[in-house]
C-alpha cells in the first residue's frame, strides 16, 4: 500500500469510535430511563457515522476492493488498534458515563487539532464530528456531576468507575509509528501535546462533581499496538458474527 | 351530579365525537372513556418498549455498518414512540411510573408478537416488514382518533415509522436475492413470523370484546378481521415479488371477493402467548424490570443532584 | 434527603426554523432544567426538527378550564368589527 502510514493512522482514530459505538449500542433498550436510552443511542449513531466516513476514506486509500465493512468486521483481534479505554464493558451506568467522559474530553481536544490537518478529508470529518463530540462531552460531564454529587450510593459508584478506568487514560497520549510519521507530514495530531489540557479539564469536572482525581501513576497500554484486554475478543465475536458465519455475502 | 345530568353530559360528549371534535385532557369525559384510553394507550406504549428488545437483540451483530445504524435508529424510534405514548397517557392523570408498575407486575398487556424470539438476522427483515407492516395498518387510522393527545402522538409516530417497514423489506429483498443460504434464511423467517403477524391484528370479530365502543370513540375504525384481510392482501404480492412463499397452503386469490382467502389461524397458540406462555414472555419482562431496577440509583441520583442545585441557587439569590 | 421522587414532567416547545414561533411538540421526564433541555434535544429534534427549544416544567403551566369556555371565548365571536371584512370599501380601492 502506497500510503500505509495514513491508512494505519485513520484506523487508529476510527477504531476508537467503532468500539465505543458498539459498546453504547449494547445498551439500547436497557437504559435507566427512556430519555437516557434515546440519548445514548444518539451518541452511538454519531460514532458509527464517523466510523463510516473514516473507513470509507481508508478503503479508498487501500485502493484494493475492500469496503468499510471489511475493515470494520474482518480484521483479527490483534489488528484492532483502539485504546483500551473504549473497549471496557458497561459494568453499570457509572462506568458507561465515566468511560464516555474520559474519552470525550480527549476526543474533542483531538478533533480540534485534526481540523487543522493538511489532509482535507480528515479535516472535513473532524469539522463535522466536533459538533457531535462537543455534545457528547456536555452530556457525559453532566452525568459525572449528577452521579458524583448525587446520592451517597451514586457518588461511590462513580468514584469506583473513575478509579477503575483511570489506568486506561494515559494510553490516549501514546504515539504509534504511524502517528509520528503523520505528525511530521502535517496530517496527524501530536497527541502528546494534548495531555496537560486533558488532565486539567478532567480534574476540573471531577472537582465540581466532588470526586477525587486518582493519583495512581500505573497505567495500562497496548491497545494501540493491538494488545487488548480480554473484553475485546467477546465484543468482536458479536461484531463480526455475521461476516464470519456467512462470508462473502451482501446484506 | 345527578344521574340525569351525567346522562346529559354523556350525550353531549358522544355528539362532540360524532362531529369529529377532539377531546382534550381537561374536558369532561365519561370515566369509561378515560379508563379505556389509559388502557389502550399504555398497552400501545408498552408494546413499543418491549418491542425494542427483540430487535435490540441484533444491534451488536448487524452484518454491516449501514444495517447497524438503520437498526439502531429504528429501535431508538421505538423508545421515542413509547415515550410519546406514555406522555399521552399521563395527560389522563396516571404517571409513567404507575404504568411501568402495571407492566412489570403483569397487570398490563403488550403486543404478544414480541414474545417470539429473533433467532437469525433475517428476523430483522421479517419483523420490520411484517410486524411493522401490521402495526402501520393498525396505527394510521388512530391519527384521527377522538382523544387529542393520542391522535397527535400517533401523527408523530406514523411520520417517523414510515422508514421502519422499508428498512425491513429491504433486508428481505437483499436476502431473497442473495445466495441460496441467504434466501433460506429469509424464507425461514417468513415462515416463523407470518402467523404471529396475522394474530397481531387481534382476535376475530366474533371474539373481540371492545370493538363496538372503540369504534364509536374512533379508537378503532375497522374491525380486526377487516384489518387482517387488508394486511394479507397487501403483503402477499410483496412476498411474491421477491420470490418468497407465504406458509399457508390454503392461501388463494378469490376473484369474486377481490381478496385472498387464507387458512385457519391457530388461536390456541395466540391465547397461550397472551396468557404468558409464549417462548419469550419471561425473558422480556426480566429485561424490562432489570433495566428499571438497575436504573433506580441513577434516577435517584439525578433527583438528588437537581435538588442540591436548586438549593444552591436559592442560597445565592439571598 | 427528601422522600423518593420521580423525575418531573416537562413540556417541550420547538422552533422548527428561524423566524417561526415555538410550538408545543410533546413532553418528557427530566430531573432538572438542564437535563430537560438535553432530553428534548435527543427526543424531539432527531430529524432536524428544530433550531431552538424551550422547556417548562408542566406544573408551572396555568391552563384555562374548559368549563369556562363560554365566558372565556364566546364573547369574542360577535365582535366582527375587529376584522377587516367588516368594513365596506369602494371597488376602486384594490389594496388596503
Coordinates of N, CA, C and O in Angstrom, one line a residue, chain B residues 65-178:
Chain B
X65 N -22.2 -2.0 8.6 CA -22.4 -0.7 9.3 C -23.7 0.0 8.9 O -24.4 0.6 9.7
X66 N -24.0 -0.1 7.6 CA -25.2 0.5 7.2 C -26.4 -0.1 7.9 O -27.3 0.6 8.3
X67 N -26.5 -1.4 7.9 CA -27.6 -2.1 8.6 C -27.6 -1.7 10.1 O -28.6 -1.6 10.7
X68 N -26.4 -1.6 10.7 CA -26.3 -1.4 12.1 C -26.9 0.0 12.4 O -27.8 0.1 13.4
X69 N -26.6 1.0 11.7 CA -27.1 2.4 12.0 C -28.6 2.4 11.8 O -29.4 3.0 12.5
X70 N -29.1 1.7 10.7 CA -30.5 1.7 10.5 C -31.3 1.1 11.6 O -32.3 1.6 12.1
X71 N -30.7 -0.1 12.1 CA -31.4 -0.8 13.2 C -31.4 0.0 14.5 O -32.4 0.1 15.2
X72 N -30.2 0.6 14.7 CA -30.1 1.5 15.9 C -31.2 2.6 15.9 O -31.9 2.8 16.9
X73 N -31.3 3.2 14.7 CA -32.2 4.3 14.6 C -33.6 3.9 14.8 O -34.5 4.5 15.3
X74 N -33.9 2.7 14.3 CA -35.3 2.1 14.3 C -35.6 1.8 15.8 O -36.7 2.2 16.3
X75 N -34.7 1.1 16.5 CA -35.0 0.7 17.8 C -35.1 2.0 18.7 O -36.0 2.1 19.6
X76 N -34.3 3.0 18.4 CA -34.4 4.2 19.1 C -35.7 4.9 18.9 O -36.3 5.4 19.8
X77 N -36.2 4.9 17.7 CA -37.5 5.4 17.4 C -38.6 4.8 18.3 O -39.5 5.4 18.8
X78 N -38.5 3.5 18.5 CA -39.4 2.8 19.3 C -39.4 3.3 20.7 O -40.5 3.5 21.3
X79 N -38.2 3.6 21.2 CA -38.2 4.2 22.6 C -38.9 5.6 22.5 O -39.7 5.9 23.4
X80 N -38.7 6.3 21.5 CA -39.3 7.6 21.3 C -40.8 7.5 21.3 O -41.6 8.2 21.9
X81 N -41.3 6.5 20.5 CA -42.8 6.3 20.4 C -43.4 5.9 21.7 O -44.5 6.3 22.1
X82 N -42.7 5.0 22.4 CA -43.1 4.6 23.8 C -43.2 5.9 24.6 O -44.2 6.1 25.3
X83 N -42.2 6.7 24.5 CA -42.2 8.0 25.3 C -43.4 8.9 24.9 O -44.1 9.4 25.8
X84 N -43.7 9.1 23.7 CA -44.8 9.9 23.3 C -46.1 9.4 23.8 O -47.0 10.1 24.3
X85 N -46.2 8.0 23.7 CA -47.5 7.4 24.2 C -47.7 7.4 25.7 O -48.8 7.7 26.2
X86 N -46.6 7.2 26.4 CA -46.7 7.3 27.9 C -47.1 8.8 28.2 O -47.9 9.0 29.1
X87 N -46.5 9.7 27.5 CA -46.8 11.1 27.8 C -48.3 11.4 27.5 O -49.0 12.1 28.3
X88 N -48.8 10.8 26.5 CA -50.3 11.0 26.2 C -51.1 10.4 27.3 O -52.1 11.0 27.7
X89 N -50.7 9.2 27.8 CA -51.3 8.6 29.0 C -51.3 9.5 30.2 O -52.3 9.6 30.9
X90 N -50.2 10.2 30.4 CA -50.0 11.0 31.6 C -51.0 12.2 31.6 O -51.3 12.7 32.7
X91 N -51.5 12.6 30.4 CA -52.4 13.7 30.4 C -53.7 13.3 31.1 O -54.6 14.1 31.4
X92 N -53.9 12.0 31.2 CA -55.1 11.5 31.9 C -54.9 11.2 33.4 O -55.7 10.5 34.0
X93 N -53.8 11.7 33.9 CA -53.6 11.7 35.3 C -53.0 10.4 35.9 O -53.1 10.1 37.0
X94 N -52.3 9.6 35.0 CA -51.6 8.4 35.5 C -50.1 8.6 35.2 O -49.8 9.0 34.1
X95 N -49.2 8.4 36.1 CA -47.8 8.6 35.9 C -47.1 7.5 35.2 O -47.6 6.4 35.1
X96 N -46.0 7.8 34.6 CA -45.2 6.8 33.8 C -44.8 5.7 34.8 O -44.9 4.5 34.4
X97 N -44.5 6.1 36.0 CA -44.1 5.0 37.0 C -45.2 4.1 37.3 O -45.0 2.9 37.4
X98 N -46.4 4.6 37.4 CA -47.6 3.7 37.6 C -47.8 2.8 36.5 O -48.1 1.6 36.6
X99 N -47.6 3.3 35.3 CA -47.8 2.5 34.1 C -46.7 1.4 34.0 O -47.0 0.2 33.7
X100 N -45.5 1.7 34.4 CA -44.4 0.7 34.4 C -44.7 -0.4 35.4 O -44.6 -1.5 35.2
X101 N -45.2 0.1 36.5 CA -45.6 -0.8 37.6 C -46.6 -1.8 37.1 O -46.5 -3.0 37.3
X102 N -47.6 -1.3 36.3 CA -48.6 -2.2 35.7 C -48.0 -3.2 34.8 O -48.3 -4.4 34.7
X103 N -47.0 -2.7 34.0 CA -46.3 -3.6 33.0 C -45.5 -4.7 33.7 O -45.6 -5.9 33.5
X104 N -44.7 -4.2 34.7 CA -43.8 -5.1 35.4 C -44.5 -6.2 36.2 O -44.1 -7.3 36.4
X105 N -45.7 -5.8 36.7 CA -46.4 -6.8 37.6 C -47.3 -7.7 36.7 O -47.9 -8.7 37.2
X106 N -47.3 -7.5 35.4 CA -48.0 -8.4 34.5 C -49.5 -8.0 34.4 O -50.3 -8.6 33.7
X107 N -49.9 -6.9 35.1 CA -51.3 -6.5 35.0 C -51.6 -5.9 33.6 O -52.7 -6.1 33.1
X108 N -50.6 -5.2 33.1 CA -50.9 -4.6 31.8 C -50.3 -5.5 30.7 O -49.4 -6.2 30.9
X109 N -51.0 -5.5 29.5 CA -50.6 -6.3 28.4 C -49.8 -5.5 27.4 O -49.8 -4.3 27.4
X110 N -49.1 -6.2 26.6 CA -48.4 -5.6 25.4 C -48.6 -6.5 24.2 O -49.0 -7.7 24.4
X111 N -48.2 -6.1 23.1 CA -48.4 -6.9 21.9 C -47.7 -8.2 22.0 O -46.5 -8.3 22.2
X112 N -48.4 -9.3 21.8 CA -47.9 -10.7 22.1 C -46.8 -11.0 21.1 O -45.9 -11.9 21.3
X113 N -46.7 -10.4 19.9 CA -45.8 -10.7 18.9 C -44.3 -10.6 19.5 O -43.5 -11.3 19.0
X114 N -44.1 -9.7 20.4 CA -42.8 -9.5 20.9 C -42.3 -10.7 21.9 O -41.2 -10.6 22.4
X115 N -43.2 -11.6 22.1 CA -42.8 -12.8 22.9 C -42.3 -13.9 22.1 O -42.0 -15.0 22.6
X116 N -42.0 -13.6 20.8 CA -41.4 -14.6 19.9 C -39.9 -14.2 19.8 O -39.6 -13.0 19.9
X117 N -39.0 -15.2 19.7 CA -37.6 -14.9 19.7 C -37.1 -14.4 18.3 O -37.6 -14.9 17.3
X118 N -36.1 -13.6 18.2 CA -35.4 -13.2 17.0 C -34.2 -14.1 16.9 O -33.2 -13.7 17.5
X119 N -34.2 -15.1 16.1 CA -33.2 -16.1 16.2 C -32.1 -15.9 15.1 O -31.0 -16.4 15.2
X120 N -32.5 -15.3 14.0 CA -31.4 -15.1 12.9 C -31.5 -13.6 12.5 O -32.5 -12.9 12.8
X121 N -30.5 -13.2 11.7 CA -30.5 -11.8 11.2 C -31.8 -11.6 10.3 O -32.3 -10.5 10.3
X122 N -32.2 -12.6 9.6 CA -33.4 -12.5 8.7 C -34.6 -12.0 9.5 O -35.5 -11.4 9.0
X123 N -34.6 -12.3 10.8 CA -35.8 -11.9 11.6 C -35.9 -10.4 11.7 O -37.0 -9.8 11.9
X124 N -34.7 -9.7 11.5 CA -34.8 -8.2 11.5 C -35.6 -7.8 10.2 O -36.3 -6.8 10.3
X125 N -35.4 -8.5 9.2 CA -36.1 -8.2 8.0 C -37.6 -8.5 8.1 O -38.5 -7.7 7.9
X126 N -37.9 -9.7 8.6 CA -39.3 -10.2 8.8 C -40.0 -9.3 9.8 O -41.2 -8.9 9.5
X127 N -39.4 -8.9 10.9 CA -40.1 -8.1 11.9 C -40.4 -6.7 11.3 O -41.5 -6.2 11.4
X128 N -39.4 -6.1 10.6 CA -39.7 -4.8 10.0 C -40.8 -4.9 9.0 O -41.7 -4.0 8.9
X129 N -40.7 -5.9 8.1 CA -41.6 -6.0 7.0 C -43.0 -6.3 7.5 O -44.0 -5.6 7.2
X130 N -43.1 -7.4 8.3 CA -44.4 -7.9 8.7 C -45.0 -7.3 9.9 O -46.1 -6.8 9.9
X131 N -44.2 -7.2 11.0 CA -44.7 -6.7 12.2 C -45.0 -5.2 12.1 O -46.0 -4.7 12.5
X132 N -44.0 -4.5 11.6 CA -44.3 -3.1 11.4 C -45.4 -2.8 10.4 O -46.1 -1.9 10.5
X133 N -45.4 -3.7 9.4 CA -46.5 -3.6 8.4 C -47.8 -3.7 9.0 O -48.8 -2.9 8.8
X134 N -48.0 -4.7 9.9 CA -49.3 -4.9 10.6 C -49.5 -3.8 11.5 O -50.7 -3.3 11.6
X135 N -48.5 -3.3 12.2 CA -48.6 -2.2 13.1 C -49.1 -0.9 12.4 O -50.0 -0.2 12.9
X136 N -48.6 -0.7 11.2 CA -49.0 0.6 10.5 C -50.5 0.5 10.1 O -51.2 1.5 10.3
X137 N -50.9 -0.7 9.7 CA -52.3 -0.8 9.4 C -53.2 -0.5 10.6 O -54.3 0.1 10.5
X138 N -52.8 -0.9 11.7 CA -53.5 -0.6 13.0 C -53.4 0.9 13.3 O -54.3 1.5 13.9
X139 N -52.2 1.5 13.0 CA -51.9 2.8 13.6 C -52.4 4.0 12.8 O -52.8 5.0 13.3
X140 N -52.4 3.9 11.5 CA -52.7 5.0 10.6 C -54.1 5.6 11.0 O -54.3 6.8 11.2
X141 N -55.1 4.7 11.2 CA -56.4 5.3 11.5 C -56.5 6.0 12.8 O -57.3 6.8 13.0
X142 N -55.5 5.7 13.7 CA -55.5 6.3 15.0 C -55.1 7.8 15.0 O -55.2 8.5 15.9
X143 N -54.5 8.2 13.9 CA -54.1 9.6 13.7 C -55.4 10.5 13.8 O -55.3 11.7 14.0
X144 N -56.5 9.9 13.5 CA -57.8 10.6 13.6 C -58.7 10.2 14.8 O -59.9 10.5 14.8
X145 N -58.0 9.6 15.8 CA -58.8 9.1 16.9 C -59.4 10.4 17.7 O -58.9 11.5 17.5
X146 N -60.3 10.1 18.6 CA -61.0 11.3 19.2 C -60.2 11.9 20.3 O -60.4 13.1 20.6
X147 N -59.3 11.2 21.0 CA -58.6 11.9 22.1 C -57.4 12.6 21.5 O -56.4 12.0 21.0
X148 N -57.4 13.9 21.7 CA -56.4 14.8 21.1 C -54.9 14.4 21.3 O -54.2 14.2 20.3
X149 N -54.5 14.2 22.6 CA -53.1 13.8 22.8 C -52.7 12.5 22.1 O -51.6 12.4 21.6
X150 N -53.6 11.6 22.1 CA -53.3 10.3 21.4 C -53.2 10.5 19.9 O -52.3 10.0 19.3
X151 N -54.2 11.2 19.3 CA -54.1 11.5 17.9 C -52.8 12.2 17.5 O -52.1 11.8 16.5
X152 N -52.4 13.2 18.3 CA -51.2 13.9 18.0 C -49.9 13.1 18.1 O -49.0 13.1 17.3
X153 N -49.9 12.2 19.2 CA -48.8 11.3 19.3 C -48.7 10.4 18.1 O -47.7 10.1 17.6
X154 N -49.9 9.9 17.7 CA -49.9 9.0 16.5 C -49.5 9.6 15.2 O -48.9 8.9 14.4
X155 N -49.8 10.9 15.1 CA -49.3 11.6 13.8 C -47.8 11.5 13.8 O -47.1 11.2 12.8
X156 N -47.2 11.8 14.9 CA -45.7 11.8 15.1 C -45.2 10.4 14.8 O -44.2 10.2 14.1
X157 N -45.8 9.4 15.5 CA -45.4 8.0 15.4 C -45.4 7.6 13.9 O -44.5 7.0 13.4
X158 N -46.5 7.8 13.3 CA -46.7 7.3 11.9 C -45.7 8.0 10.9 O -45.1 7.4 10.0
X159 N -45.4 9.3 11.2 CA -44.5 10.0 10.3 C -43.1 9.4 10.5 O -42.4 9.1 9.5
X160 N -42.7 9.1 11.7 CA -41.4 8.5 11.9 C -41.3 7.1 11.5 O -40.2 6.6 11.1
X161 N -42.4 6.4 11.6 CA -42.3 4.9 11.3 C -42.2 4.6 9.8 O -42.1 3.5 9.4
X162 N -42.4 5.7 9.0 CA -42.5 5.4 7.6 C -41.3 4.6 7.1 O -41.3 3.9 6.1
X163 N -40.1 4.8 7.7 CA -38.9 4.1 7.2 C -38.8 2.7 7.8 O -38.1 1.9 7.2
X164 N -39.5 2.4 8.8 CA -39.3 1.1 9.5 C -39.6 -0.1 8.6 O -38.9 -1.0 8.6
X165 N -40.8 0.0 8.0 CA -41.2 -1.2 7.2 C -40.3 -1.3 6.0 O -39.8 -2.4 5.6
X166 N -39.9 -0.2 5.4 CA -39.0 -0.2 4.2 C -37.7 -0.8 4.7 O -37.1 -1.6 3.9
X167 N -37.2 -0.4 5.8 CA -35.9 -1.0 6.3 C -36.0 -2.5 6.4 O -35.1 -3.2 6.0
X168 N -37.1 -3.0 6.9 CA -37.2 -4.5 7.0 C -37.4 -5.2 5.6 O -36.7 -6.2 5.4
X169 N -38.2 -4.6 4.8 CA -38.4 -5.2 3.5 C -37.1 -5.2 2.7 O -36.8 -6.1 2.0
X170 N -36.3 -4.1 2.8 CA -35.1 -4.0 2.1 C -34.1 -5.2 2.5 O -33.4 -5.8 1.7
X171 N -34.1 -5.4 3.8 CA -33.3 -6.6 4.3 C -33.8 -7.9 3.7 O -33.0 -8.7 3.2
X172 N -35.1 -8.0 3.6 CA -35.6 -9.3 3.0 C -35.3 -9.3 1.5 O -34.9 -10.4 1.0
X173 N -35.4 -8.2 0.8 CA -35.0 -8.2 -0.7 C -33.6 -8.7 -0.9 O -33.3 -9.5 -1.7
X174 N -32.7 -8.1 -0.1 CA -31.3 -8.5 -0.2 C -31.1 -10.0 0.0 O -30.3 -10.6 -0.7
X175 N -31.7 -10.5 1.1 CA -31.6 -11.9 1.4 C -32.2 -12.8 0.3 O -31.6 -13.8 -0.2
X176 N -33.4 -12.4 -0.2 CA -34.1 -13.2 -1.2 C -33.3 -13.2 -2.5 O -33.4 -14.2 -3.2
X177 N -32.6 -12.1 -2.8 CA -31.8 -12.1 -4.0 C -30.4 -12.5 -3.8 O -29.5 -12.4 -4.7
X178 N -30.1 -13.0 -2.6 CA -28.7 -13.3 -2.3 C -28.4 -14.8 -2.6 O -28.9 -15.4 -3.5

